[in-house]
mmCIF file of C-alpha atoms in Angstrom:
data_model
loop_
_atom_site.group_PDB
_atom_site.id
_atom_site.type_symbol
_atom_site.label_atom_id
_atom_site.label_comp_id
_atom_site.label_asym_id
_atom_site.label_seq_id
_atom_site.Cartn_x
_atom_site.Cartn_y
_atom_site.Cartn_z
ATOM 1 C CA GLY A 1 8.150 -16.448 -2.778
ATOM 2 C CA GLU A 2 7.951 -13.542 -1.119
ATOM 3 C CA ASP A 3 7.199 -12.922 2.813
ATOM 4 C CA VAL A 4 8.003 -9.519 4.728
ATOM 5 C CA GLU A 5 8.166 -8.997 7.890
ATOM 6 C CA GLN A 6 7.987 -6.459 10.685
ATOM 7 C CA SER A 7 7.942 -5.974 14.286
ATOM 8 C CA LEU A 8 4.242 -4.706 15.122
ATOM 9 C CA PHE A 9 5.086 -2.341 17.593
ATOM 10 C CA LEU A 10 7.436 0.528 18.424
ATOM 11 C CA SER A 11 7.478 3.360 20.693
ATOM 12 C CA VAL A 12 9.854 6.383 20.908
ATOM 13 C CA ARG A 13 9.970 9.579 22.709
ATOM 14 C CA GLU A 14 9.804 12.927 20.681
ATOM 15 C CA GLY A 15 13.163 13.863 19.547
ATOM 16 C CA ASP A 16 14.550 10.528 19.649
ATOM 17 C CA SER A 17 15.218 8.171 16.329
ATOM 18 C CA SER A 18 13.453 5.554 15.182
ATOM 19 C CA VAL A 19 14.454 2.980 13.432
ATOM 20 C CA ILE A 20 12.026 0.566 11.959
ATOM 21 C CA ASN A 21 13.208 -2.901 10.450
ATOM 22 C CA CYS A 22 11.889 -4.852 7.524
ATOM 23 C CA THR A 23 13.137 -8.268 6.209
ATOM 24 C CA TYR A 24 12.325 -9.868 3.034
ATOM 25 C CA THR A 25 13.073 -13.143 1.262
ATOM 26 C CA ASP A 26 12.308 -12.178 -2.261
ATOM 27 C CA SER A 27 16.052 -11.884 -3.831
ATOM 28 C CA SER A 28 14.865 -10.807 -7.076
ATOM 29 C CA SER A 29 13.341 -7.530 -5.452
ATOM 30 C CA THR A 30 14.515 -4.229 -7.658
ATOM 31 C CA TYR A 31 12.709 -1.437 -5.508
ATOM 32 C CA LEU A 32 11.781 -1.507 -1.852
ATOM 33 C CA TYR A 33 9.698 0.736 -0.225
ATOM 34 C CA TRP A 34 8.309 2.912 2.672
ATOM 35 C CA TYR A 35 4.916 3.596 3.373
ATOM 36 C CA LYS A 36 3.619 5.806 6.072
ATOM 37 C CA GLN A 37 -0.342 4.476 6.950
ATOM 38 C CA GLU A 38 -1.943 7.888 9.095
ATOM 39 C CA PRO A 39 -5.775 5.852 10.940
ATOM 40 C CA GLY A 40 -8.718 5.500 7.904
ATOM 41 C CA ALA A 41 -6.010 7.014 5.128
ATOM 42 C CA GLY A 42 -4.752 5.552 2.284
ATOM 43 C CA LEU A 43 -0.582 5.016 2.284
ATOM 44 C CA GLN A 44 1.698 8.242 1.719
ATOM 45 C CA LEU A 45 5.168 6.876 -0.047
ATOM 46 C CA LEU A 46 7.962 7.917 2.332
ATOM 47 C CA THR A 47 11.048 6.817 0.234
ATOM 48 C CA TYR A 48 11.753 4.265 -1.866
ATOM 49 C CA ILE A 49 15.948 2.635 -3.136
ATOM 50 C CA PHE A 50 16.639 0.468 -6.078
ATOM 51 C CA SER A 51 17.685 -2.958 -4.899
ATOM 52 C CA ASN A 52 21.881 -1.729 -6.363
ATOM 53 C CA MET A 53 21.727 0.464 -3.098
ATOM 54 C CA ASP A 54 23.359 0.077 0.052
ATOM 55 C CA MET A 55 21.705 3.853 1.250
ATOM 56 C CA LYS A 56 19.488 6.931 0.373
ATOM 57 C CA GLN A 57 18.570 9.721 2.681
ATOM 58 C CA ASP A 58 16.272 12.176 2.106
ATOM 59 C CA GLN A 59 15.763 14.901 5.059
ATOM 60 C CA ARG A 60 15.378 12.823 8.386
ATOM 61 C CA LEU A 61 14.779 9.901 6.446
ATOM 62 C CA THR A 62 17.797 7.090 6.003
ATOM 63 C CA VAL A 63 17.395 4.071 3.983
ATOM 64 C CA LEU A 64 19.750 1.443 4.302
ATOM 65 C CA LEU A 65 19.521 -2.019 2.700
ATOM 66 C CA ASN A 66 21.748 -5.147 3.491
ATOM 67 C CA LYS A 67 21.115 -7.275 0.337
ATOM 68 C CA LYS A 68 22.727 -9.659 1.665
ATOM 69 C CA ASP A 69 20.962 -9.889 5.028
ATOM 70 C CA LYS A 70 17.772 -9.273 2.735
ATOM 71 C CA HIS A 71 17.403 -6.239 5.191
ATOM 72 C CA LEU A 72 15.950 -3.207 5.491
ATOM 73 C CA SER A 73 15.826 -0.463 7.770
ATOM 74 C CA LEU A 74 13.718 2.760 7.682
ATOM 75 C CA ARG A 75 15.131 5.436 10.607
ATOM 76 C CA ILE A 76 13.591 8.585 11.333
ATOM 77 C CA ALA A 77 15.203 11.205 12.694
ATOM 78 C CA ASP A 78 14.229 13.988 15.610
ATOM 79 C CA THR A 79 10.823 12.257 15.963
ATOM 80 C CA GLN A 80 7.808 14.340 16.162
ATOM 81 C CA THR A 81 4.565 13.220 17.162
ATOM 82 C CA GLY A 82 3.242 13.643 13.491
ATOM 83 C CA ASP A 83 5.116 10.937 13.140
ATOM 84 C CA SER A 84 2.811 8.264 14.636
ATOM 85 C CA ALA A 85 1.302 5.795 12.219
ATOM 86 C CA ILE A 86 1.862 2.764 10.706
ATOM 87 C CA TYR A 87 5.147 1.989 8.637
ATOM 88 C CA PHE A 88 4.675 -0.478 6.017
ATOM 89 C CA CYS A 89 7.759 -1.702 3.737
ATOM 90 C CA ALA A 90 6.705 -3.137 0.230
ATOM 91 C CA GLU A 91 8.999 -4.556 -2.320
ATOM 92 C CA SER A 92 8.451 -5.248 -6.321
ATOM 93 C CA VAL A 93 10.029 -8.411 -7.684
ATOM 94 C CA THR A 94 11.348 -9.096 -11.313
ATOM 95 C CA GLY A 95 8.444 -10.768 -12.617
ATOM 96 C CA GLY A 96 6.462 -10.043 -10.160
ATOM 97 C CA GLY A 97 3.800 -8.284 -12.127
ATOM 98 C CA ASN A 98 4.888 -5.067 -11.072
ATOM 99 C CA LYS A 99 2.616 -6.181 -7.142
ATOM 100 C CA LEU A 100 3.677 -4.563 -4.532
ATOM 101 C CA THR A 101 4.382 -7.761 -2.045
ATOM 102 C CA PHE A 102 3.713 -5.341 1.544
ATOM 103 C CA GLY A 103 5.151 -5.759 4.860
ATOM 104 C CA THR A 104 3.065 -6.613 7.907
ATOM 105 C CA GLY A 105 3.133 -2.759 9.113
ATOM 106 C CA THR A 106 5.160 -1.154 12.168
ATOM 107 C CA GLN A 107 2.845 0.829 14.453
ATOM 108 C CA LEU A 108 5.108 3.442 15.613
ATOM 109 C CA LYS A 109 3.547 5.403 18.679
ATOM 110 C CA VAL A 110 5.850 9.246 19.746
ATOM 111 C CA GLU A 111 5.671 10.082 23.370
ATOM 112 C CA LEU A 112 5.720 13.439 24.405
ATOM 113 C CA GLY B 1 2.750 14.745 -7.982
ATOM 114 C CA ALA B 2 0.971 11.653 -8.920
ATOM 115 C CA VAL B 3 -2.210 12.167 -7.296
ATOM 116 C CA VAL B 4 -4.879 9.115 -7.256
ATOM 117 C CA SER B 5 -8.466 10.064 -6.224
ATOM 118 C CA GLN B 6 -10.560 7.622 -4.921
ATOM 119 C CA HIS B 7 -14.685 7.609 -4.078
ATOM 120 C CA PRO B 8 -16.278 7.392 -1.653
ATOM 121 C CA SER B 9 -14.228 7.299 1.076
ATOM 122 C CA ARG B 10 -16.876 5.764 3.912
ATOM 123 C CA VAL B 11 -20.301 3.463 2.806
ATOM 124 C CA ILE B 12 -22.292 2.138 4.354
ATOM 125 C CA CYS B 13 -24.749 -0.550 2.758
ATOM 126 C CA LYS B 14 -27.498 -2.827 3.711
ATOM 127 C CA SER B 15 -26.452 -6.683 2.766
ATOM 128 C CA GLY B 16 -27.722 -7.700 -0.803
ATOM 129 C CA THR B 17 -27.147 -4.327 -2.439
ATOM 130 C CA SER B 18 -23.982 -3.425 -4.398
ATOM 131 C CA VAL B 19 -21.285 -1.087 -4.423
ATOM 132 C CA LYS B 20 -19.023 0.657 -6.527
ATOM 133 C CA ILE B 21 -15.765 2.259 -5.730
ATOM 134 C CA GLU B 22 -13.943 4.535 -7.970
ATOM 135 C CA CYS B 23 -10.130 5.399 -8.226
ATOM 136 C CA ARG B 24 -9.209 7.895 -10.772
ATOM 137 C CA SER B 25 -5.427 9.147 -11.911
ATOM 138 C CA LEU B 26 -5.993 12.827 -11.526
ATOM 139 C CA ASP B 27 -2.731 14.499 -13.552
ATOM 140 C CA PHE B 28 -1.234 10.566 -14.966
ATOM 141 C CA GLN B 29 -2.537 8.094 -16.927
ATOM 142 C CA ALA B 30 -2.855 4.801 -15.029
ATOM 143 C CA THR B 31 -1.378 2.096 -17.206
ATOM 144 C CA THR B 32 -1.958 -0.746 -14.388
ATOM 145 C CA MET B 33 -4.386 -0.231 -11.915
ATOM 146 C CA PHE B 34 -4.354 -2.278 -8.108
ATOM 147 C CA TRP B 35 -7.036 -2.917 -5.936
ATOM 148 C CA TYR B 36 -6.328 -3.803 -2.052
ATOM 149 C CA ARG B 37 -8.731 -4.902 0.503
ATOM 150 C CA GLN B 38 -7.357 -4.304 4.240
ATOM 151 C CA PHE B 39 -8.382 -5.591 7.697
ATOM 152 C CA PRO B 40 -7.976 -3.938 10.900
ATOM 153 C CA LYS B 41 -4.480 -3.445 12.331
ATOM 154 C CA GLN B 42 -3.557 -5.940 9.181
ATOM 155 C CA SER B 43 -1.151 -5.516 6.323
ATOM 156 C CA LEU B 44 -2.752 -4.621 2.448
ATOM 157 C CA MET B 45 -3.788 -7.581 0.445
ATOM 158 C CA LEU B 46 -3.647 -7.826 -3.070
ATOM 159 C CA MET B 47 -6.811 -8.305 -4.824
ATOM 160 C CA ALA B 48 -6.352 -7.937 -8.688
ATOM 161 C CA THR B 49 -4.574 -6.133 -11.258
ATOM 162 C CA SER B 50 -5.931 -4.361 -13.579
ATOM 163 C CA ASN B 51 -4.630 -2.670 -16.827
ATOM 164 C CA GLU B 52 -6.043 -0.413 -19.388
ATOM 165 C CA GLY B 53 -8.469 -2.043 -21.274
ATOM 166 C CA SER B 54 -8.510 -5.759 -20.557
ATOM 167 C CA LYS B 55 -9.218 -8.132 -17.977
ATOM 168 C CA ALA B 56 -8.447 -7.587 -14.260
ATOM 169 C CA THR B 57 -5.793 -10.407 -12.715
ATOM 170 C CA TYR B 58 -7.072 -11.725 -9.778
ATOM 171 C CA GLU B 59 -5.289 -13.180 -7.005
ATOM 172 C CA GLN B 60 -6.093 -16.774 -5.249
ATOM 173 C CA GLY B 61 -8.837 -16.917 -2.882
ATOM 174 C CA VAL B 62 -10.636 -13.714 -4.164
ATOM 175 C CA GLU B 63 -13.883 -14.368 -6.023
ATOM 176 C CA LYS B 64 -13.707 -12.009 -9.576
ATOM 177 C CA ASP B 65 -17.992 -12.354 -9.757
ATOM 178 C CA LYS B 66 -17.911 -10.777 -6.506
ATOM 179 C CA PHE B 67 -15.579 -8.260 -6.810
ATOM 180 C CA LEU B 68 -15.919 -6.952 -10.494
ATOM 181 C CA ILE B 69 -13.100 -4.935 -11.401
ATOM 182 C CA ASN B 70 -13.034 -2.413 -14.791
ATOM 183 C CA HIS B 71 -10.614 -0.643 -16.198
ATOM 184 C CA ALA B 72 -12.224 0.985 -19.369
ATOM 185 C CA SER B 73 -9.525 3.780 -19.422
ATOM 186 C CA LEU B 74 -6.120 5.375 -18.669
ATOM 187 C CA THR B 75 -7.296 7.679 -16.227
ATOM 188 C CA LEU B 76 -10.253 5.499 -14.352
ATOM 189 C CA SER B 77 -10.649 1.930 -12.589
ATOM 190 C CA THR B 78 -13.966 0.853 -10.828
ATOM 191 C CA LEU B 79 -14.401 -2.033 -8.536
ATOM 192 C CA THR B 80 -18.290 -2.982 -7.931
ATOM 193 C CA VAL B 81 -18.267 -5.219 -4.483
ATOM 194 C CA THR B 82 -21.391 -7.634 -5.586
ATOM 195 C CA SER B 83 -24.135 -8.717 -3.646
ATOM 196 C CA ALA B 84 -22.561 -7.464 -0.366
ATOM 197 C CA HIS B 85 -22.729 -9.375 3.181
ATOM 198 C CA PRO B 86 -21.769 -8.128 6.567
ATOM 199 C CA GLU B 87 -18.044 -10.338 6.041
ATOM 200 C CA ASP B 88 -17.128 -7.758 3.128
ATOM 201 C CA SER B 89 -16.935 -4.665 5.303
ATOM 202 C CA SER B 90 -13.250 -3.377 4.907
ATOM 203 C CA PHE B 91 -10.989 -1.038 3.577
ATOM 204 C CA TYR B 92 -10.415 -1.133 -0.133
ATOM 205 C CA ILE B 93 -7.785 0.930 -1.504
ATOM 206 C CA CYS B 94 -6.412 1.347 -4.580
ATOM 207 C CA SER B 95 -3.367 2.223 -6.395
ATOM 208 C CA ALA B 96 -1.802 3.537 -9.995
ATOM 209 C CA ARG B 97 0.921 2.796 -11.697
ATOM 210 C CA GLY B 98 1.562 5.232 -14.486
ATOM 211 C CA GLY B 99 4.591 5.512 -17.315
ATOM 212 C CA GLY B 100 7.435 8.017 -17.287
ATOM 213 C CA ILE B 101 7.975 10.260 -14.364
ATOM 214 C CA TYR B 102 4.856 7.964 -12.844
ATOM 215 C CA TYR B 103 6.439 4.946 -12.678
ATOM 216 C CA GLY B 104 5.695 4.971 -8.968
ATOM 217 C CA TYR B 105 3.084 3.553 -7.343
ATOM 218 C CA THR B 106 0.021 5.707 -6.230
ATOM 219 C CA PHE B 107 -2.337 5.455 -3.413
ATOM 220 C CA GLY B 108 -6.327 6.532 -3.291
ATOM 221 C CA SER B 109 -7.443 7.436 0.269
ATOM 222 C CA GLY B 110 -9.466 4.135 0.789
ATOM 223 C CA THR B 111 -12.745 3.356 0.722
ATOM 224 C CA ARG B 112 -14.747 2.168 4.461
ATOM 225 C CA LEU B 113 -17.009 -0.055 3.259
ATOM 226 C CA THR B 114 -19.461 -1.231 6.144
ATOM 227 C CA VAL B 115 -22.700 -3.527 5.549
ATOM 228 C CA VAL B 116 -24.882 -3.614 7.747
#
C-alpha cells in the first residue's frame, strides 16, 4: 500500500538551509515529486526525481533519494521568507493508474 | 510551460444547490485529469481520475452521484457538486496530465467552496 509521511512543521532563519524529509512505503515508486503550496493556492511543482537517481540539484534545490530506506529529502539553500509555504512530497507508482500519492505536508516557516 | 486554469477560485452557495467547477488545460491536451479535495491544514485527497471520453474512476468512499465528473474534451474537465451541504465545504484542486513534454502533473489554482 501507499503511505507517505512528512514531519508537520519546520522553522528556519532566513539565509539558512532547510531540509524537509519524506518517507514512503511503496517500493515500486517511479517518480517522486516535491510541490509547494502557498495559502489558498494550488500546487506548484518544484522538482522531481526518477526512482533510479540518487540526487538531483536545481539551483537552490537539492533532492536526495535513498531508495533502500525509502527516504526522500528536499534541501533549500539560502532559505528566503518567500519560501514560507507548505511542502508536499508525492510519489507515482508503477501500475498505480498514474495517480499521485501525497505526503502529509510540511509547513515551512522562515523567520528573519 | 503547461498551464491549468481552474474556475471559479472561490464560490459560496446555498445548501441544496449544485456548483460546477471547471478545469482547463490551456496549452496542452490533458489525457488524464485528477480531482482532489483538501481540508484545512491537511494533505490532498484524491477523489477521482478521469480520462477523456470515458467515465471517471472514483476513489473508495467518494460518492459518484454527488461529485459528478465530466471530461468531455482533451482540454476541459468539470466537477459538479450536487445538492451541496455544509460538509462539502472544502478546497477542490484539479490536476491535468498530458503526453510528451507535458507528461507531468500540472495543478490548477484551486476552488474554495463554502456551502451556507
